[in-house]
Short mmCIF file of C-alpha atoms in Angstrom, two decimals:
data_model
loop_
_atom_site.label_atom_id
_atom_site.label_comp_id
_atom_site.label_asym_id
_atom_site.label_seq_id
_atom_site.Cartn_x
_atom_site.Cartn_y
_atom_site.Cartn_z
CA MET E 236 0.00 0.11 0.08
CA MET E 237 1.11 3.54 -0.74
CA LEU E 238 1.33 6.01 1.86
CA LEU E 239 0.45 8.99 -0.21
CA ASP E 240 -1.83 8.38 -3.53
CA VAL E 241 -2.64 11.50 -5.38
CA GLN E 242 -5.31 10.43 -8.08
CA ASP E 243 -6.12 12.97 -10.78
CA ILE E 244 -6.92 16.35 -8.54
CA THR E 245 -8.15 19.55 -9.96
CA THR E 246 -7.88 22.59 -7.55
CA PHE E 247 -9.13 26.06 -8.36
CA TYR E 248 -8.40 29.56 -7.05
CA GLY E 249 -11.69 30.97 -7.07
CA GLY E 250 -12.94 30.63 -10.91
CA SER E 251 -9.23 30.04 -11.95
CA GLN E 252 -8.10 26.42 -12.46
CA ALA E 253 -4.55 25.65 -11.17
CA LEU E 254 -3.92 22.01 -11.27
CA PHE E 255 -5.40 19.98 -14.27
CA GLY E 256 -5.25 16.05 -12.96
CA VAL E 257 -1.99 16.25 -10.80
CA GLU E 258 -1.16 12.64 -10.03
CA PHE E 259 1.70 10.58 -8.26
CA ARG E 260 2.21 8.29 -5.54
CA MET E 261 5.04 7.50 -2.76
CA ALA E 262 5.78 4.69 -0.70
CA GLU E 263 6.40 4.70 3.32
CA GLY E 264 10.20 5.75 3.61
CA GLU E 265 10.55 7.31 0.04
CA VAL E 266 11.87 10.88 -0.44
CA VAL E 267 10.12 12.40 -3.37
CA ALA E 268 11.13 15.79 -5.20
CA LEU E 269 8.15 17.66 -6.51
CA MET E 270 9.63 19.79 -9.11
CA GLY E 271 8.75 22.54 -11.77
CA ARG E 272 9.40 26.11 -12.77
CA ASN E 273 7.78 28.86 -10.59
CA GLY E 274 4.07 28.77 -11.02
CA MET E 275 3.48 25.43 -12.39
CA GLY E 276 1.40 24.27 -9.51
CA LYS E 277 3.75 22.69 -6.66
CA SER E 278 2.65 24.83 -3.64
CA THR E 279 -0.98 24.41 -4.76
CA THR E 280 -0.28 20.53 -5.03
CA ILE E 281 0.83 20.85 -1.30
CA LYS E 282 -2.21 22.83 -0.29
CA SER E 283 -4.40 20.44 -1.75
CA ILE E 284 -2.81 17.33 -0.15
CA CYS E 285 -3.33 19.04 3.22
CA ASN E 286 -6.54 20.04 2.28
CA LEU E 287 -5.88 23.86 2.86
CA MET E 288 -7.10 24.25 -0.81
CA PRO E 289 -9.40 21.34 -1.39
CA PRO E 290 -9.47 20.15 -4.87
CA ARG E 291 -12.74 20.17 -6.70
CA SER E 292 -12.14 16.63 -8.26
CA GLY E 293 -9.87 13.82 -7.83
CA ARG E 294 -8.84 11.72 -4.81
CA ILE E 295 -6.22 11.79 -2.33
CA PHE E 296 -5.30 8.80 -0.08
CA PHE E 297 -3.17 8.91 3.06
CA ASP E 298 -2.03 5.41 4.27
CA GLY E 299 -5.32 3.91 2.73
CA LYS E 300 -7.68 6.92 4.10
CA GLU E 301 -9.13 9.13 1.96
CA THR E 302 -8.60 12.82 3.02
CA LEU E 303 -10.82 14.99 0.63
CA ARG E 304 -13.15 15.49 3.26
CA GLN E 305 -11.20 15.98 6.23
CA PRO E 306 -10.46 19.45 7.62
CA PRO E 307 -6.52 20.27 7.54
CA HIS E 308 -6.10 19.61 11.16
CA LYS E 309 -7.45 15.95 10.87
CA VAL E 310 -5.24 15.57 8.20
CA ALA E 311 -2.12 16.60 10.26
CA ARG E 312 -3.46 14.39 12.88
CA LEU E 313 -3.56 11.44 10.30
CA GLY E 314 0.63 11.83 10.07
CA VAL E 315 0.99 14.71 7.65
CA GLY E 316 3.60 17.36 8.86
CA LEU E 317 3.89 20.53 6.82
CA VAL E 318 6.77 23.01 6.75
CA PRO E 319 5.09 25.76 4.61
CA GLU E 320 6.83 28.08 2.31
CA GLY E 321 7.92 31.24 4.41
CA ARG E 322 8.42 29.34 7.55
CA ARG E 323 5.01 30.90 9.60
CA CYS E 324 6.47 30.45 12.89
CA PHE E 325 4.26 31.97 15.81
CA PRO E 326 6.65 35.23 16.40
CA ASN E 327 5.14 36.02 19.71
CA LEU E 328 6.02 32.82 21.22
CA SER E 329 9.32 31.49 22.14
CA VAL E 330 11.33 28.80 20.57
CA TYR E 331 10.29 26.29 23.13
CA GLU E 332 6.64 27.35 23.08
CA ASN E 333 6.70 26.84 19.10
CA LEU E 334 8.28 23.34 19.45
CA VAL E 335 5.63 22.06 22.08
CA ALA E 336 2.70 23.77 20.93
CA ALA E 337 1.61 21.01 18.59
CA ALA E 338 3.66 18.15 19.91
CA ARG E 339 2.12 14.77 19.90
CA PRO E 340 3.83 11.45 21.16
CA GLY E 341 6.41 9.53 19.47
CA ARG E 342 9.91 9.14 18.60
CA TRP E 343 10.60 13.02 18.01
CA THR E 344 11.22 14.53 21.32
CA LEU E 345 12.32 18.14 22.24
CA GLU E 346 15.68 16.45 22.80
CA ARG E 347 15.86 14.85 19.38
CA VAL E 348 14.80 18.17 17.77
CA ASN E 349 17.76 19.84 19.68
CA ASP E 350 20.10 17.23 18.53
CA LEU E 351 19.29 17.68 14.78
CA PHE E 352 19.26 21.75 15.41
CA PRO E 353 21.66 22.67 18.37
CA ARG E 354 20.71 26.39 17.61
CA LEU E 355 17.25 25.74 18.83
CA ALA E 356 18.32 24.36 22.19
CA GLU E 357 20.71 27.59 22.55
CA ARG E 358 17.83 29.90 21.75
CA ARG E 359 15.22 28.11 23.52
CA ASP E 360 13.72 31.14 25.40
CA GLN E 361 13.93 33.67 22.49
CA MET E 362 10.88 34.95 20.62
CA ALA E 363 10.61 33.49 17.21
CA ARG E 364 10.61 37.02 15.62
CA SER E 365 13.94 37.64 17.00
CA LEU E 366 15.52 34.78 15.07
CA SER E 367 17.43 34.91 11.81
CA GLY E 368 15.71 33.53 8.73
CA GLY E 369 17.57 30.33 8.89
CA GLU E 370 17.00 29.86 12.64
CA GLN E 371 13.33 30.25 11.97
CA GLN E 372 13.50 27.50 9.25
CA MET E 373 15.19 25.38 11.75
CA LEU E 374 12.14 25.91 13.92
CA ALA E 375 9.50 25.44 11.29
CA VAL E 376 11.12 21.98 10.60
CA GLY E 377 11.48 21.48 14.27
CA ARG E 378 7.93 21.95 14.93
CA ALA E 379 6.38 19.97 12.32
CA LEU E 380 8.68 16.78 13.63
CA MET E 381 7.28 17.40 17.10
CA THR E 382 3.98 16.31 15.57
CA ASN E 383 5.61 13.25 14.86
CA PRO E 384 4.55 12.81 11.39
CA ARG E 385 4.58 9.96 8.96
CA LEU E 386 4.99 12.33 6.08
CA LEU E 387 6.96 15.57 6.24
CA ILE E 388 6.20 17.93 3.48
CA LEU E 389 8.99 20.90 3.00
CA ASP E 390 8.02 23.74 0.55
CA GLU E 391 11.00 25.69 -0.26
CA ALA E 392 12.89 24.94 3.08
CA THR E 393 16.22 26.52 1.75
CA GLU E 394 14.82 29.20 -0.32
CA GLY E 395 16.65 32.76 0.30
CA LEU E 396 18.86 31.19 3.36
CA ALA E 397 22.66 31.86 3.70
CA PRO E 398 24.96 29.07 2.26
CA VAL E 399 25.86 27.66 5.54
CA ILE E 400 22.29 27.64 6.71
CA ARG E 401 21.26 25.80 3.55
CA GLN E 402 23.84 23.20 4.28
CA ASP E 403 22.69 22.69 8.06
CA ILE E 404 18.72 22.06 6.33
CA TRP E 405 20.17 19.65 3.82
CA ARG E 406 22.08 17.97 6.39
CA ALA E 407 18.95 17.65 8.61
CA ILE E 408 17.17 16.43 5.37
CA ARG E 409 19.61 13.49 5.00
CA THR E 410 19.49 12.61 8.43
CA LEU E 411 15.68 12.35 8.50
CA LYS E 412 15.92 10.26 5.20
CA ASP E 413 18.31 7.91 6.88
CA ASP E 414 15.84 7.74 9.91
CA GLY E 415 13.24 6.20 7.36
CA LEU E 416 11.04 9.19 7.32
CA SER E 417 8.86 9.65 4.27
CA ILE E 418 9.61 13.17 2.78
CA LEU E 419 7.97 15.34 0.10
CA VAL E 420 10.23 18.14 -0.89
CA VAL E 421 9.90 21.20 -3.20
CA ASP E 422 13.35 22.78 -3.75
CA LYS E 423 15.08 24.48 -6.71
CA THR E 424 18.76 23.51 -5.83
CA LEU E 425 18.99 20.40 -7.91
CA SER E 426 22.55 19.61 -7.00
CA GLU E 427 21.41 19.23 -3.19
CA LEU E 428 17.82 17.76 -4.11
CA LEU E 429 18.79 15.10 -6.47
CA PRO E 430 21.10 13.18 -4.66
CA VAL E 431 18.78 12.86 -1.52
CA ALA E 432 15.55 12.07 -3.94
CA ASP E 433 14.54 8.44 -4.43
CA ARG E 434 11.83 9.61 -7.20
CA CYS E 435 11.07 12.83 -8.82
CA VAL E 436 7.78 14.13 -9.95
CA VAL E 437 7.69 17.06 -12.41
CA LEU E 438 4.46 19.53 -12.88
CA GLU E 439 4.34 21.88 -15.59
CA ASN E 440 1.26 24.37 -15.97
CA GLY E 441 -0.58 22.39 -13.22
CA ARG E 442 -0.22 19.11 -14.66
CA THR E 443 2.09 16.00 -14.18
CA VAL E 444 4.16 15.91 -17.05
CA TRP E 445 6.91 13.47 -16.06
CA ALA E 446 8.11 11.09 -13.08
CA GLY E 447 10.98 8.87 -12.57
CA THR E 448 14.48 8.25 -10.50
CA PRO E 449 16.70 10.90 -10.42
CA ASP E 450 19.12 9.12 -12.87
CA THR E 451 16.75 9.05 -15.61
CA LEU E 452 16.05 13.04 -15.19
CA SER E 453 18.01 13.72 -18.35
CA ALA E 454 19.59 17.16 -19.05
CA GLU E 455 17.25 17.64 -21.77
CA LEU E 456 14.52 17.01 -19.46
CA GLN E 457 15.77 19.46 -17.08
CA ASP E 458 16.18 22.22 -19.78
CA ARG E 459 12.69 21.40 -20.81
CA TYR E 460 10.55 21.27 -17.58
CA LEU E 461 13.04 23.19 -15.06
CA GLY E 462 14.57 25.78 -17.22
CA ILE E 463 18.23 24.76 -16.29
#
């Protein structure tokens, strides 16, 4: 059984259609890269999976359970952890408060998150608004892990970060992969993304146009669909 099964979904912004039959599947323990140029439907697909922007048609199954009629908080409780684009930490809460606000029992504890991101332990009592952008991104990842998800979704987790912080985030992603966590990741840095991905799914104009393993994503395909 697939952990996530996205079947022919169509999603609209008001009267404007954004997704036209997007479909892909991922198994437990896989890292899947969701790829495409800007504006091709990657973030909309993620919002649809989390039911933040419910599809108008199609079906989505998580661990065999259909999620389309579930409110976003119930999708999260099924085991979907989202690190949204733009981080969206709670600015007026401390690092510690952000981490424990939505914590659920499981393998990921405060201690494990602090081991993964030691800076969070150092800034335990700081308000989230006072952190650097990179530290806020670590906090967003840590907050999602504290929900003990079966699927972690990362939407542009390294965008706009300093190179040293980007490496910290990629190191964490590799650690999570080695730990067996299923990850759906959107990122533009192919040199970092492809080595960690088991499979790739490419979107263009709101449609799934290609899927395969990183070693079969040829230079021609990259140029055609990713603008490289």
